[in-house]
């Protein structure tokens, strides 16, 4: 008589989990185990498995106390690899220890996963892939690099940046075995969203990969300036089968500098948008800041949706450049008083702001994979033609345009960046139809090698990707979300670190928020010989205080 399917017992209320005791075996012998329930405070020593589900079809068997439990191909291979030939092994794996058919249990167990991985004596990171000899080559390379590091370390004084860079002809730099490292990092495990938490919380992470059993070093102790919003934003490109896990997989990854520590009870019976709403409302109530708005990403469909525009859609995968950064101060009102956002309803919040301008020209969309220097020069031509007046001095307009494209940021050595910027401006002038040479410093420059301008263009592509250059009614340049339309409004929400773009609704003082923008103020400054336009709205560039606009409460819906 064939064994019956395993039916798991309902877990008791509170912090209880299941563990399974994997029986010893070899090769393709049947997998056998028993499952036991424990209070999270009283578990025996156990190991947690971090792996990729892969094909979700559960067509393989593991016998649980003589009953059949169906598991995936990847978990079967992981268990056969992990299984000891002579002794049992106490383990935790989500698809065995959580009733995947119960949304209620699944939600409660997901809320405990951070504690589970933190309490596990070891986290077994199983990376499944074809081998083709990569594992052996990678292991030999890492051992040699480690030996080299261990030889050099005793000779150093321990000061910052004291480890010497290898000479250009040092063989390890061109070693073909680095290809095996690239191959490893391309495996699906490194692109799975849940592994961020699993690896971060592991007491002792061990990578198991085709005979390699190596310690996995990962930690966020030094990332003091990164909060949970930054983590969730960076994780947009990671793979998660359930869009609700864009919240649940990362909310436990808090650091000491977080403004808010928010742990929602996972609820797999509500929609993903409702999960995002719950998190956003709780974050605003807890943090009393508006930094949540800096993570808004929209596409043409989402901005037309009746769902609140001010709630970040974490499921919109976007590799747009993040304009705000840690070193940027908050933009304040004339009184410099901070006003916390107020959550008025499920869809409405009130913020203090000033609406200071209107978009009157939008460029083509900038694509980092396709935009050429000629494309940027064409945008510059169009900007020059539509601009009837400008707040920027005539010989600084091209500089303001170029710094808008890079969000006012520099890369690497400041003087090298200036040279690259000047070479790029010269290139734009040369490819411009009108070739106005409006910035004399650029046009008179002897230029740089083509690769210098190419380097700067790559930064333009990166910063501008998915965005558009705009010109406002007052003549200011801006780099805005790609969904911007002519007639959209430029706004400073006090407490934010950049301006935002709004869209009017039929109701007075009610707006949809499209996302962040960068716009340089009118007055140039010189720091250490570098000419810079400060961000419009910062303390040195409150241009809007001279205009007929006023601070007021507005409503984001």
CSV table of C-alpha atoms in Angstrom, one decimal, residues 59-495:
chain,number,residue,atom,x,y,z
A,59,UNK,CA,7.1,16.6,-7.7
A,60,UNK,CA,9.7,14.9,-5.5
A,61,UNK,CA,9.1,12.9,-2.3
A,62,UNK,CA,10.5,13.1,1.2
A,63,UNK,CA,9.1,10.7,3.7
A,64,UNK,CA,7.9,12.4,6.9
A,65,UNK,CA,7.4,9.7,9.5
A,66,UNK,CA,6.3,7.4,6.7
A,67,UNK,CA,4.1,9.9,4.9
A,68,UNK,CA,4.9,11.6,1.6
A,69,UNK,CA,5.6,15.3,1.5
A,70,UNK,CA,6.2,16.8,-2.0
A,71,UNK,CA,9.2,19.1,-2.5
A,72,UNK,CA,10.9,20.9,-5.4
A,73,UNK,CA,13.8,19.7,-7.5
A,74,UNK,CA,16.1,22.3,-5.9
A,75,UNK,CA,15.3,21.3,-2.3
A,76,UNK,CA,15.7,17.7,-3.1
A,77,UNK,CA,19.2,18.3,-4.4
A,78,UNK,CA,20.0,20.5,-1.5
A,79,UNK,CA,18.9,17.9,1.0
A,80,UNK,CA,20.8,15.1,-0.7
A,81,UNK,CA,23.9,17.3,-0.7
A,82,UNK,CA,23.5,18.3,3.0
A,83,UNK,CA,22.5,14.9,4.3
A,84,UNK,CA,25.1,13.2,6.4
A,85,UNK,CA,25.8,9.5,5.6
A,86,UNK,CA,25.9,8.4,9.3
A,87,UNK,CA,24.1,10.9,11.6
A,88,UNK,CA,20.9,12.8,11.6
A,89,UNK,CA,20.8,16.6,11.0
A,90,UNK,CA,18.2,19.0,12.5
A,91,UNK,CA,17.2,21.5,9.9
A,92,UNK,CA,14.8,24.3,9.0
A,93,UNK,CA,13.6,24.9,5.4
A,94,UNK,CA,10.6,27.0,4.5
A,95,UNK,CA,8.8,24.6,2.2
A,96,UNK,CA,9.1,21.7,4.7
A,97,UNK,CA,8.5,23.6,7.9
A,98,UNK,CA,5.7,26.0,6.8
A,99,UNK,CA,2.3,24.9,5.6
A,100,UNK,CA,2.4,26.6,2.2
A,101,UNK,CA,-1.3,26.0,1.7
A,102,UNK,CA,-2.3,28.2,4.6
A,103,UNK,CA,-1.9,31.9,4.0
A,104,UNK,CA,-2.5,32.6,7.7
A,105,UNK,CA,0.2,30.3,8.9
A,106,UNK,CA,2.5,31.4,6.1
A,107,UNK,CA,2.1,35.0,7.2
A,108,UNK,CA,2.8,34.3,10.8
A,109,UNK,CA,5.8,32.1,10.1
A,110,UNK,CA,7.3,34.7,7.7
A,111,UNK,CA,7.1,37.2,10.6
A,112,UNK,CA,9.3,34.8,12.6
A,113,UNK,CA,11.9,34.1,9.9
A,114,UNK,CA,14.3,36.8,11.0
A,115,UNK,CA,14.4,35.2,14.4
A,116,UNK,CA,14.7,31.7,12.9
A,117,UNK,CA,17.8,32.6,10.8
A,118,UNK,CA,19.3,34.6,13.7
A,119,UNK,CA,18.9,31.6,16.1
A,120,UNK,CA,20.1,29.0,13.7
A,121,UNK,CA,23.6,27.7,14.7
A,122,UNK,CA,24.5,27.8,11.0
A,123,UNK,CA,22.9,28.9,7.8
A,124,UNK,CA,23.6,26.5,4.9
A,125,UNK,CA,23.7,28.5,1.6
A,126,UNK,CA,23.0,26.0,-1.1
A,127,UNK,CA,23.9,27.3,-4.6
A,128,UNK,CA,22.7,25.0,-7.2
A,129,UNK,CA,24.1,25.2,-10.8
A,130,UNK,CA,25.9,23.3,-13.4
A,131,UNK,CA,29.6,23.1,-12.5
A,132,UNK,CA,31.8,22.9,-15.6
A,133,UNK,CA,34.8,23.0,-13.3
A,134,UNK,CA,34.1,26.5,-12.0
A,135,UNK,CA,33.9,25.5,-8.3
A,136,UNK,CA,37.4,23.9,-8.3
A,137,UNK,CA,38.9,26.9,-10.2
A,138,UNK,CA,37.3,29.4,-8.0
A,139,UNK,CA,38.4,27.6,-4.8
A,140,UNK,CA,42.0,27.6,-5.9
A,141,UNK,CA,41.9,31.2,-6.9
A,142,UNK,CA,40.4,32.3,-3.6
A,143,UNK,CA,42.9,30.3,-1.6
A,144,UNK,CA,45.8,32.0,-3.5
A,145,UNK,CA,44.3,35.4,-3.0
A,146,UNK,CA,43.8,34.7,0.7
A,147,UNK,CA,47.4,33.5,1.1
A,148,UNK,CA,48.6,36.8,-0.6
A,149,UNK,CA,46.5,38.9,1.8
A,150,UNK,CA,47.7,37.0,4.8
A,151,UNK,CA,51.3,37.6,3.8
A,152,UNK,CA,50.8,41.3,3.4
A,153,UNK,CA,48.6,42.1,6.4
A,154,UNK,CA,51.4,41.7,9.1
A,155,UNK,CA,53.5,44.3,7.2
A,156,UNK,CA,50.8,47.1,7.3
A,157,UNK,CA,50.4,49.8,10.0
A,158,UNK,CA,46.6,49.5,10.1
A,159,UNK,CA,45.9,53.0,8.9
A,160,UNK,CA,43.0,53.7,6.5
A,161,UNK,CA,43.6,52.6,2.9
A,162,UNK,CA,47.0,51.2,3.7
A,163,UNK,CA,46.6,48.0,1.8
A,164,UNK,CA,48.6,48.4,-1.4
A,165,UNK,CA,47.1,48.3,-4.8
A,166,UNK,CA,48.7,45.5,-6.9
A,167,UNK,CA,51.0,46.6,-9.8
A,168,UNK,CA,49.2,46.6,-13.2
A,169,UNK,CA,51.1,43.6,-14.4
A,170,UNK,CA,50.4,41.5,-11.3
A,171,UNK,CA,49.2,38.1,-12.6
A,172,UNK,CA,46.2,37.8,-10.3
A,173,UNK,CA,44.5,40.8,-12.0
A,174,UNK,CA,44.2,39.0,-15.3
A,175,UNK,CA,43.8,35.5,-14.0
A,176,UNK,CA,41.2,33.7,-16.1
A,177,UNK,CA,39.8,32.0,-13.0
A,178,UNK,CA,38.0,35.3,-12.2
A,179,UNK,CA,35.5,34.1,-14.8
A,180,UNK,CA,34.5,31.4,-12.4
A,181,UNK,CA,33.8,34.1,-9.8
A,182,UNK,CA,31.6,35.9,-12.3
A,183,UNK,CA,29.8,32.6,-13.0
A,184,UNK,CA,29.1,32.1,-9.3
A,185,UNK,CA,27.6,35.6,-8.8
A,186,UNK,CA,25.4,35.1,-11.8
A,187,UNK,CA,23.6,32.2,-10.1
A,188,UNK,CA,20.0,32.7,-9.1
A,189,UNK,CA,20.7,32.6,-5.4
A,190,UNK,CA,22.4,36.0,-5.6
A,191,UNK,CA,19.3,37.5,-7.2
A,192,UNK,CA,16.8,36.1,-4.8
A,193,UNK,CA,15.2,38.7,-2.5
A,194,UNK,CA,14.9,36.6,0.6
A,195,UNK,CA,18.6,35.8,0.8
A,196,UNK,CA,19.4,39.3,1.9
A,197,UNK,CA,17.8,38.7,5.2
A,198,UNK,CA,19.0,35.1,5.4
A,199,UNK,CA,22.6,36.0,4.8
A,200,UNK,CA,22.6,39.1,6.9
A,201,UNK,CA,21.2,37.4,10.0
A,202,UNK,CA,23.2,34.3,9.8
A,203,UNK,CA,25.5,33.5,12.8
A,204,UNK,CA,27.7,31.3,10.6
A,205,UNK,CA,26.9,31.2,6.9
A,206,UNK,CA,28.3,28.3,4.9
A,207,UNK,CA,28.3,28.3,1.1
A,208,UNK,CA,27.8,24.8,-0.3
A,209,UNK,CA,28.6,24.7,-4.0
A,210,UNK,CA,29.9,21.6,-5.9
A,211,UNK,CA,32.2,20.4,-3.2
A,212,UNK,CA,33.1,23.9,-1.8
A,213,UNK,CA,32.1,24.4,1.8
A,214,UNK,CA,33.2,27.9,2.6
A,215,UNK,CA,32.3,30.5,5.1
A,216,UNK,CA,30.1,33.3,3.8
A,217,UNK,CA,31.0,36.7,5.2
A,218,UNK,CA,28.1,39.2,5.0
A,219,UNK,CA,27.1,42.0,7.3
A,220,UNK,CA,25.5,45.4,7.6
A,221,UNK,CA,27.3,46.7,10.7
A,222,UNK,CA,29.2,49.3,8.7
A,223,UNK,CA,26.2,50.5,6.6
A,224,UNK,CA,25.1,53.1,9.2
A,225,UNK,CA,23.6,55.5,6.7
A,226,UNK,CA,21.4,52.9,5.1
A,227,UNK,CA,17.9,52.4,6.3
A,228,UNK,CA,15.1,50.0,5.4
A,229,UNK,CA,13.8,52.2,2.6
A,230,UNK,CA,17.2,52.2,1.0
A,231,UNK,CA,17.4,48.5,1.2
A,232,UNK,CA,13.9,48.0,-0.3
A,233,UNK,CA,14.8,50.4,-3.1
A,234,UNK,CA,18.0,48.6,-3.9
A,235,UNK,CA,16.2,45.3,-3.9
A,236,UNK,CA,13.7,46.3,-6.6
A,237,UNK,CA,15.7,44.2,-9.2
A,238,UNK,CA,15.8,41.1,-6.9
A,239,UNK,CA,13.5,38.2,-7.6
A,240,UNK,CA,10.5,37.6,-5.4
A,241,UNK,CA,7.6,35.5,-6.5
A,242,UNK,CA,5.1,37.3,-4.2
A,243,UNK,CA,5.1,41.1,-4.6
A,244,UNK,CA,4.0,41.4,-0.9
A,245,UNK,CA,7.4,40.2,0.0
A,246,UNK,CA,8.9,43.4,-1.2
A,247,UNK,CA,7.9,44.6,2.3
A,248,UNK,CA,8.1,41.4,4.3
A,249,UNK,CA,11.5,40.2,3.1
A,250,UNK,CA,13.3,43.4,4.2
A,251,UNK,CA,11.4,45.1,7.0
A,252,UNK,CA,13.5,43.3,9.6
A,253,UNK,CA,16.8,44.7,8.2
A,254,UNK,CA,16.9,47.7,10.4
A,255,UNK,CA,20.1,49.6,11.3
A,256,UNK,CA,20.9,51.8,14.2
A,257,UNK,CA,20.4,55.0,12.2
A,258,UNK,CA,16.9,54.1,11.0
A,259,UNK,CA,14.3,56.7,11.6
A,260,UNK,CA,11.7,54.1,12.0
A,261,UNK,CA,11.6,50.4,13.0
A,262,UNK,CA,8.4,49.0,11.5
A,263,UNK,CA,7.5,45.3,11.6
A,264,UNK,CA,4.2,44.5,10.0
A,265,UNK,CA,2.5,41.2,10.6
A,266,UNK,CA,2.7,39.6,7.1
A,267,UNK,CA,-0.7,39.2,5.6
A,268,UNK,CA,-1.0,37.1,2.5
A,269,UNK,CA,-4.7,37.5,2.4
A,270,UNK,CA,-4.5,41.1,1.4
A,271,UNK,CA,-3.3,42.6,-1.9
A,272,UNK,CA,0.3,43.7,-2.5
A,273,UNK,CA,-0.9,47.4,-2.8
A,274,UNK,CA,-2.6,47.2,0.5
A,275,UNK,CA,0.7,45.8,2.0
A,276,UNK,CA,2.5,48.8,0.6
A,277,UNK,CA,-0.1,51.1,1.9
A,278,UNK,CA,0.1,49.7,5.4
A,279,UNK,CA,3.8,50.0,5.5
A,280,UNK,CA,3.8,53.6,4.1
A,281,UNK,CA,1.2,54.8,6.6
A,282,UNK,CA,3.0,53.2,9.5
A,283,UNK,CA,6.3,54.6,8.3
A,284,UNK,CA,5.0,58.2,8.1
A,285,UNK,CA,3.4,57.9,11.6
A,286,UNK,CA,6.6,56.5,13.1
A,287,UNK,CA,9.2,58.6,11.4
A,288,UNK,CA,7.5,62.0,11.2
A,289,UNK,CA,9.5,62.6,8.0
A,290,UNK,CA,8.8,62.8,4.3
A,291,UNK,CA,11.8,60.7,3.1
A,292,UNK,CA,9.4,58.0,2.1
A,293,UNK,CA,8.3,60.2,-0.9
A,294,UNK,CA,11.9,60.0,-2.3
A,295,UNK,CA,11.3,56.4,-3.2
A,296,UNK,CA,8.2,56.9,-5.3
A,297,UNK,CA,8.5,55.3,-8.8
A,298,UNK,CA,5.6,55.4,-11.3
A,299,UNK,CA,4.9,54.2,-14.8
A,300,UNK,CA,2.2,55.4,-17.1
A,301,UNK,CA,-0.3,52.9,-15.7
A,302,UNK,CA,0.4,53.4,-12.0
A,303,UNK,CA,0.0,57.2,-12.1
A,304,UNK,CA,-3.4,56.8,-13.6
A,305,UNK,CA,-4.5,54.3,-10.9
A,306,UNK,CA,-6.9,55.5,-8.2
A,307,UNK,CA,-4.4,54.0,-5.7
A,308,UNK,CA,-2.6,56.7,-3.6
A,309,UNK,CA,0.3,58.1,-5.6
A,310,UNK,CA,2.4,58.9,-2.5
A,311,UNK,CA,2.8,55.2,-1.6
A,312,UNK,CA,5.9,53.7,-3.1
A,313,UNK,CA,5.2,50.8,-5.5
A,314,UNK,CA,8.0,48.5,-4.5
A,315,UNK,CA,7.0,46.1,-7.3
A,316,UNK,CA,7.9,48.6,-10.0
A,317,UNK,CA,11.4,47.4,-11.0
A,318,UNK,CA,13.3,50.6,-11.9
A,319,UNK,CA,17.0,51.2,-12.3
A,320,UNK,CA,16.5,55.0,-12.3
A,321,UNK,CA,19.3,56.9,-10.5
A,322,UNK,CA,18.3,57.8,-7.0
A,323,UNK,CA,18.7,61.6,-6.8
A,324,UNK,CA,18.7,62.1,-3.1
A,325,UNK,CA,21.7,60.9,-1.1
A,326,UNK,CA,22.8,60.9,2.6
A,327,UNK,CA,24.9,64.0,2.4
A,328,UNK,CA,22.1,66.2,1.1
A,329,UNK,CA,20.3,68.4,3.7
A,330,UNK,CA,16.6,68.7,4.0
A,331,UNK,CA,15.0,71.5,2.1
A,332,UNK,CA,13.3,73.9,4.6
A,333,UNK,CA,10.7,76.6,4.6
A,334,UNK,CA,11.7,80.3,5.1
A,335,UNK,CA,11.1,79.8,8.9
A,336,UNK,CA,13.2,76.6,8.7
A,337,UNK,CA,10.5,74.8,10.8
A,338,UNK,CA,9.9,71.2,10.0
A,339,UNK,CA,6.3,70.1,9.5
A,340,UNK,CA,5.5,66.4,9.8
A,341,UNK,CA,3.3,64.8,7.2
A,342,UNK,CA,-0.2,64.0,8.4
A,343,UNK,CA,-2.0,60.8,7.3
A,344,UNK,CA,-5.6,61.9,6.9
A,345,UNK,CA,-7.1,58.7,5.3
A,346,UNK,CA,-6.3,55.5,3.5
A,347,UNK,CA,-5.4,57.5,0.4
A,348,UNK,CA,-4.7,61.1,1.6
A,349,UNK,CA,-1.8,62.8,3.4
A,350,UNK,CA,-1.2,66.5,4.1
A,351,UNK,CA,2.3,68.0,3.7
A,352,UNK,CA,3.7,71.6,3.9
A,353,UNK,CA,5.1,72.7,0.5
A,354,UNK,CA,5.6,75.5,-2.0
A,355,UNK,CA,4.7,75.0,-5.7
A,356,UNK,CA,7.0,77.3,-7.5
A,357,UNK,CA,7.0,76.5,-11.3
A,358,UNK,CA,5.4,74.8,-14.2
A,359,UNK,CA,7.0,72.4,-16.8
A,360,UNK,CA,6.7,73.9,-20.3
A,361,UNK,CA,9.1,71.6,-22.3
A,362,UNK,CA,10.0,67.9,-21.9
A,363,UNK,CA,12.8,66.1,-23.8
A,364,UNK,CA,12.8,62.6,-25.2
A,365,UNK,CA,13.3,59.8,-22.7
A,366,UNK,CA,17.0,59.2,-21.8
A,367,UNK,CA,17.9,55.5,-22.1
A,368,UNK,CA,21.3,54.5,-20.7
A,369,UNK,CA,21.6,51.7,-23.2
A,370,UNK,CA,20.8,53.8,-26.3
A,371,UNK,CA,21.4,57.6,-25.6
A,372,UNK,CA,24.3,58.9,-27.6
A,373,UNK,CA,26.2,62.2,-27.3
A,374,UNK,CA,24.4,63.3,-30.4
A,375,UNK,CA,21.0,62.6,-28.7
A,376,UNK,CA,22.1,64.8,-25.7
A,377,UNK,CA,23.3,67.5,-28.1
A,378,UNK,CA,19.8,67.4,-29.8
A,379,UNK,CA,18.2,67.9,-26.4
A,380,UNK,CA,20.5,70.9,-25.8
A,381,UNK,CA,19.5,72.3,-29.1
A,382,UNK,CA,15.8,72.0,-28.2
A,383,UNK,CA,16.3,73.4,-24.8
A,384,UNK,CA,18.1,76.4,-26.3
A,385,UNK,CA,15.4,77.0,-28.8
A,386,UNK,CA,12.4,76.9,-26.4
A,387,UNK,CA,14.0,79.0,-23.7
A,388,UNK,CA,12.9,82.6,-24.2
A,389,UNK,CA,14.6,83.7,-21.0
A,390,UNK,CA,16.9,82.0,-18.5
A,391,UNK,CA,17.9,82.5,-14.9
A,392,UNK,CA,21.4,81.2,-15.7
A,393,UNK,CA,24.0,83.6,-17.0
A,394,UNK,CA,24.6,83.2,-20.8
A,395,UNK,CA,28.1,81.8,-20.4
A,396,UNK,CA,26.9,79.3,-17.8
A,397,UNK,CA,23.8,77.8,-19.4
A,398,UNK,CA,25.5,74.8,-21.0
A,399,UNK,CA,27.3,74.1,-17.7
A,400,UNK,CA,23.9,74.3,-15.9
A,401,UNK,CA,22.5,71.9,-18.5
A,402,UNK,CA,25.3,69.4,-18.1
A,403,UNK,CA,25.2,69.5,-14.3
A,404,UNK,CA,21.4,68.9,-14.5
A,405,UNK,CA,22.2,65.7,-16.5
A,406,UNK,CA,24.4,64.4,-13.7
A,407,UNK,CA,22.3,65.7,-10.8
A,408,UNK,CA,25.1,68.0,-9.7
A,409,UNK,CA,27.3,65.1,-8.7
A,410,UNK,CA,30.9,64.4,-9.4
A,411,UNK,CA,32.8,61.1,-9.6
A,412,UNK,CA,36.3,60.5,-8.4
A,413,UNK,CA,39.0,63.1,-8.2
A,414,UNK,CA,37.4,66.6,-8.5
A,415,UNK,CA,39.9,68.1,-10.9
A,416,UNK,CA,39.7,65.0,-13.2
A,417,UNK,CA,35.9,65.3,-13.1
A,418,UNK,CA,36.1,69.0,-14.1
A,419,UNK,CA,38.3,68.0,-17.1
A,420,UNK,CA,35.9,65.3,-18.1
A,421,UNK,CA,33.0,67.8,-17.8
A,422,UNK,CA,34.7,70.4,-19.9
A,423,UNK,CA,35.6,67.8,-22.6
A,424,UNK,CA,31.9,66.7,-22.6
A,425,UNK,CA,30.7,70.3,-22.9
A,426,UNK,CA,33.0,70.8,-25.8
A,427,UNK,CA,31.7,67.7,-27.5
A,428,UNK,CA,28.1,68.8,-27.0
A,429,UNK,CA,29.0,72.2,-28.5
A,430,UNK,CA,30.6,70.6,-31.5
A,431,UNK,CA,27.6,68.3,-32.1
A,432,UNK,CA,25.0,71.0,-31.5
A,433,UNK,CA,23.3,72.1,-34.7
A,434,UNK,CA,23.6,75.8,-33.8
A,435,UNK,CA,27.1,75.4,-32.2
A,436,UNK,CA,26.5,78.5,-30.1
A,437,UNK,CA,29.5,78.0,-27.9
A,438,UNK,CA,27.6,79.7,-25.1
A,439,UNK,CA,30.0,78.6,-22.5
A,440,UNK,CA,33.3,80.2,-23.4
A,441,UNK,CA,35.3,78.0,-20.9
A,442,UNK,CA,34.1,74.9,-22.7
A,443,UNK,CA,34.5,76.2,-26.2
A,444,UNK,CA,38.0,77.5,-25.7
A,445,UNK,CA,39.2,74.4,-24.0
A,446,UNK,CA,41.8,72.3,-25.9
A,447,UNK,CA,39.6,69.3,-24.9
A,448,UNK,CA,40.5,66.0,-23.6
A,449,UNK,CA,40.9,62.5,-25.1
A,450,UNK,CA,37.7,61.0,-26.3
A,451,UNK,CA,37.7,58.5,-23.5
A,452,UNK,CA,37.4,61.3,-20.9
A,453,UNK,CA,34.2,62.6,-22.5
A,454,UNK,CA,33.1,59.0,-22.9
A,455,UNK,CA,33.5,58.5,-19.1
A,456,UNK,CA,31.4,61.6,-18.5
A,457,UNK,CA,28.7,60.4,-20.9
A,458,UNK,CA,28.4,57.1,-19.1
A,459,UNK,CA,27.6,59.1,-15.9
A,460,UNK,CA,25.0,61.1,-18.0
A,461,UNK,CA,23.5,57.8,-19.2
A,462,UNK,CA,23.4,56.5,-15.6
A,463,UNK,CA,21.9,59.5,-13.9
A,464,UNK,CA,19.5,60.3,-16.8
A,465,UNK,CA,18.2,56.8,-17.4
A,466,UNK,CA,14.4,56.7,-17.5
A,467,UNK,CA,14.2,60.4,-17.0
A,468,UNK,CA,13.7,63.5,-19.1
A,469,UNK,CA,15.2,67.0,-19.2
A,470,UNK,CA,12.6,69.7,-18.7
A,471,UNK,CA,12.5,73.5,-19.0
A,472,UNK,CA,10.1,75.3,-16.7
A,473,UNK,CA,8.1,78.5,-17.3
A,474,UNK,CA,10.7,80.5,-15.3
A,475,UNK,CA,13.5,79.0,-17.5
A,476,UNK,CA,15.0,76.5,-15.0
A,477,UNK,CA,16.4,73.2,-16.1
A,478,UNK,CA,15.3,69.9,-14.4
A,479,UNK,CA,15.9,66.2,-14.6
A,480,UNK,CA,12.5,64.6,-13.8
A,481,UNK,CA,10.7,61.2,-13.9
A,482,UNK,CA,10.0,59.9,-17.4
A,483,UNK,CA,6.2,60.2,-17.0
A,484,UNK,CA,6.3,64.0,-16.7
A,485,UNK,CA,3.9,66.0,-18.9
A,486,UNK,CA,4.0,69.6,-20.0
A,487,UNK,CA,1.9,71.5,-17.4
A,488,UNK,CA,3.1,69.4,-14.4
A,489,UNK,CA,4.2,71.4,-11.4
A,490,UNK,CA,7.5,71.8,-9.7
A,491,UNK,CA,7.3,71.6,-5.9
A,492,UNK,CA,9.4,71.6,-2.7
A,493,UNK,CA,7.9,69.4,0.0
A,494,UNK,CA,9.6,70.8,3.2
A,495,UNK,CA,11.6,68.1,4.9
